Amino acid sequence: MHIKQIIIQGFKSYKDQIVIEPFSPKHNVIVGRNGTGKSNFFAAIRFVLSDAYTQMGREERQALLHEGSGSAVMTAYVEIIFDNSDERFPTGTDEVVLRRSIGAKKDEYSLNRKNATKADVMNLLESAGFSRSNPYYIVPQGRVTTLTNMKDKERLNLLKEVAGTQVYEARRAESLRIMEDSEHKREKTDESMNVINNRLEELEEEKEELRQYQDKDKERRCLEYCIHHQTQTRAQKEYDQIEALRENGIEDAEENSQRFIDGEQEMDEIDKAIGEEKSELGFLKIDRQQFEDERRTRTRNRAQLELEVKNLSDGQADANQRRNQIQQDLSVIQETVRQREAELAQLLPSYDRARDDEASIKAQLDDAEASRRHLYDKQGRNAQFRSKKERDQWLGQKIDDINMTLAANKATAMQTTEETAELKSEISELEKSASELQARLDNHNEETQSADNQVQQAKDHYTQLDDHRKELLREEARLTQIVGNAREQRDSAQRFLSNMMDANTRTGLSTIRELKGQRGYEGLHGTLGELLEVNEKYKTVVEVTAGTSLFHYIVDNDETASKLTEYLTKYARGRVTFMPINRIRNREINLPQANDAVHLLRKLKYNQDLEPAFVSVFGKTIICPNLQIASQYARSHGVSAITYDGDQAEKKGTLTGGYHDPRHSRLDALRNATKWSNEYDQSNNRLEDVRRQIQDLDQQVTRSLGDLQKIKQKRDQVSDSYGPLRHELQGKRAELQQKKDELERMQSRKESIDIEVRRQAQEQQAYESERSSQFQKALSDAEEQQLQALSTSVQTLRRQYSELAGVRSQAEERKSGLEVELRVSLRPRLEQLKAQSAETGNGDSTPSGRLREAQRELQRTTEAIRSIEGKLRGNEAATEKRTNRLTELEKAKAEKQHELEEIAKAIQMQERRLEKSLTRRAQLKEELAECSRSIRELGALPDEAFKEYKNMSLEKAMRRLPKVKAALKKYSHVNKKAFEQYNSFTKQRTVLIERRNELAEGQTSIVDLIQVLDQRKDEAIERTFKQVSKEFATIFEKLVPAGKGRLVIQRKTDRVIRAQEEESEDDERRDGVENYQGVGISVSFNSKHDEQQRIQQLSGGQKSLCALALVFAIQACDPAPFYLFDEIDANLDAQYRTAVAQMLQESSRTAQFICTTFRPEMVEVAEKCYGVMYSNKTSSIDVVSTEHALGFVEEQRQ
């Protein structure tokens, strides 16, 4: 172990924090100028490790703080870090950090960054080898000089201090003080014994006279006992008779009281039942009123509906006849339309074939005529041109013209094709729209019927919602009354419960109930009384046992309890005792295992998770059949025992009991308050739920009514849409016919264009062929034949075309006639009849529909009236039943009231009789007490009082008593306590003798202890002297190899002859330590055999060397893990400084040295060097090299 590092801040000249680089575990040297702070550095170490700075006042602590320029230093500390790798400190760590902090008002230690006491620190240092009796491991500046100038007697005291004789001296002084106190007590005891002996001699003379007095007094007391005993016996007999009568009367009174209480409870139950019946009758009355109002409303509606149905039924016959005629006409027209459409459908294919054949023949005819015409033109052109070139030029011009015309015709054909396609698309859309409109017209009756059904369903839904809403309104009225009654009962129960607790607890519990269930306040269970269930048999037992603990509030943990307590305190919301489950620790109770001891906790029902709370209150309570058994178990098992009547016995013997009024039961109050609170909450929640349902139903009714209006509007739209649909369909059909006509015209134009294009193409082809042929003046033979064939073909094709045109014309004429008939006559008539049929159909908008709707509404109203009447009959039956029940209850109440009055009269009569007996009982009790007190005042009676005087008559005893009292008057001067005083003084004398003997034995023991302490002290001093003397001789020889030194004991018997200094150790031991006067030093520096000199004869440097040798010897006797030397070589000669430095270097192998010096010898052998600097009144320390340190030392020497 060694000092690893030192940190200083604010201590003396070290203002700023100085963290010194770790020290070497061997030899360290610190150099610096005078006044830079070297000594303050050593003072800082002594400040932490030694006793030099103890019990300082404020001014002394202030003197240790840095005083300089800048901000004032209020606190300072010195921290020493020890290397504990060898575990010399028993801390289990490799480093030990010891700090001492000081300020104007504080002085404290810390160990490993934790606060510690000074005693702990000093004990730790001693355990590591820092001896408080040998503080020479720190040698401050001037200590060597002090040792040098020390006298022989002071040197002897130093050895005594090193030997640890202070402990022996302290114990010896304490023993002497105790022995002095014992001697003083023995003197006091002797004085007391002398006084007691004198008093005993006086009491011997008073004893005989007292004996005669006692004989007469004994007779007096016997007579008085006889009188008092007989009087007591007579009074006790009468008292027992009265007590028996009283107990019987009490039992009868208790029975009557119990009957009265039970009767009151029955009255409460009857009143409660009457209240419930009246409440139900009120509900039934409200329901009957609502039913009657609804029946009147429904009856008025039914009358109106019956009148409407009658009016609609009267006009229904004419409407039916007209509808039948329309249906007949509609059937005829539909059949005609079907026939015409079938004929038209049959005609269209033949018409299309005829038209196609005509077009085909016409195309062939056009082609033949074009070819023939071209040959004729060619034949005429052969004579027109003179050469092929001229002909070809003309043909090229023709071809170009045809190309231009052909391109224009093709563009026109393409445009016509596009227009035709667009027109066909429009026709398709129109046909689709017309079909949809026709389908809608055809399905109009179904749509109308569907709309009627939807209207009917919407009406039914609206009626259901409205009926349900009325039921909920009745339920709301009923619940409102129930909630009001529950609120009154709850408030009454809470007021009753509040009277059983103080205002703070009442307010606190109310606040906790408000917080329960809120976020951040979880884990709140309830009061103890609310969370348990118990049979009525054990109710009184539970209430007496728990007391006000029934109002203690159970929570999950102490954190919740703390949070609630802070809230209650912060907002002044009362006080509550909390029972956190996690903090309850119950001790195991030794409960008796017997049939007459029932564990109360087993009779309770509660949540097992909350068992610790119930065990803490009821765990040590047992139930016993009577108070005597309860008292025995309470004393034997240390439990709380209680009877079924609530009489309680505690383990200390305390008995409590008395009458418990069941009408003021805390449990009943808690149950009642909880019951009505729960009932109020449930009823109020149900009321709120019903109101929400009513609100939702109002919205649903409103939505349903809106949906009904929308559906009616939709139905009306469907009913009114037939005419517009029919007109729209007519318009669509007219437009479709126009489009079809336009399509035919466009197709005809397209055919014409196609024929012209084909003709021009053929003509172009002919011109191209002609231009590529040889130029001839006439047609070729083939062309001539072709021309002839074409002429014949044209004639044939014209004849065929004429025939086909006639067929096509006939078919077209018939088709046009059918289409015109359908479009102009039949279909408009059909639509007209359909419209009339729709107007007289079965929809709700028609008279028949309105009739059906009115009939359905009438049926619905009738059923509703029937239902209401059924409810009214049920209401009347329930009202009659409730009324009968109420009558019975009121009759029972009157009977019970009469019974209670009779019981009350009986109780009053018993109370009057009991009061008279209690008066006499009190008189007898007082008489008995007086007799007992008189007998007790007689004291211990002789046997004669119970034998001779037992059967003496009362009159005889009263005659003899005055004579005996007269005889006693002669002995009025007698000391009546002579015997007692004699016995008392005798006992006191015995006690004093025993005490004196004990004091003598104690004094002997103390004398023996002092002798042992003196012997041990002498042995410690002699042993220390031998060790120090031996080490001094060895160390001196190392420092001065040519010389010799030793320590010499000086005794009182020493005179002039110094030869006695050479006596053996046995002779010295024989003289004893008390014969020692001092310790001298005898040395020789030049020879081991020359005459040695005393230290007073040496030079200053030699004296310093001797003092150092003595310090080293003391340190060798009690080694420390490190040493601090402050300029110990200041007064040494060069050769001795070298020797001391060499010795320190050798010793640093086993211990750490930290030295300050101005000499080079110690610097040269140092393992590590440090320099102290001083600037701005502040010191600092830093590592320097050996050369730098030597240079500094040399500079200081110059």
PDB file of C-alpha atoms in Angstrom, residues 179 182 186 997-1011:
ATOM      1  CA  MET A 179     -12.120   2.833  44.318  1.00  0.00           C
ATOM      2  CA  SER A 182     -16.483   2.793  46.842  1.00  0.00           C
ATOM      3  CA  ARG A 186     -18.613   2.384  52.602  1.00  0.00           C
ATOM      4  CA  ASN A 997     -19.202  -6.574  52.076  1.00  0.00           C
ATOM      5  CA  GLU A 998     -19.794  -6.059  48.337  1.00  0.00           C
ATOM      6  CA  LEU A 999     -17.944  -2.725  48.443  1.00  0.00           C
ATOM      7  CA  ALA A1000     -14.994  -4.340  50.236  1.00  0.00           C
ATOM      8  CA  GLU A1001     -14.807  -7.108  47.631  1.00  0.00           C
ATOM      9  CA  GLY A1002     -14.993  -4.531  44.846  1.00  0.00           C
ATOM     10  CA  GLN A1003     -12.172  -2.474  46.344  1.00  0.00           C
ATOM     11  CA  THR A1004      -9.990  -5.580  46.536  1.00  0.00           C
ATOM     12  CA  SER A1005     -10.679  -6.322  42.875  1.00  0.00           C
ATOM     13  CA  ILE A1006      -9.784  -2.759  41.894  1.00  0.00           C
ATOM     14  CA  VAL A1007      -6.496  -2.932  43.792  1.00  0.00           C
ATOM     15  CA  ASP A1008      -5.653  -6.167  41.998  1.00  0.00           C
ATOM     16  CA  LEU A1009      -6.535  -4.578  38.652  1.00  0.00           C
ATOM     17  CA  ILE A1010      -4.283  -1.578  39.331  1.00  0.00           C
ATOM     18  CA  GLN A1011      -1.408  -3.894  40.127  1.00  0.00           C
TER      19      GLN A1011
END
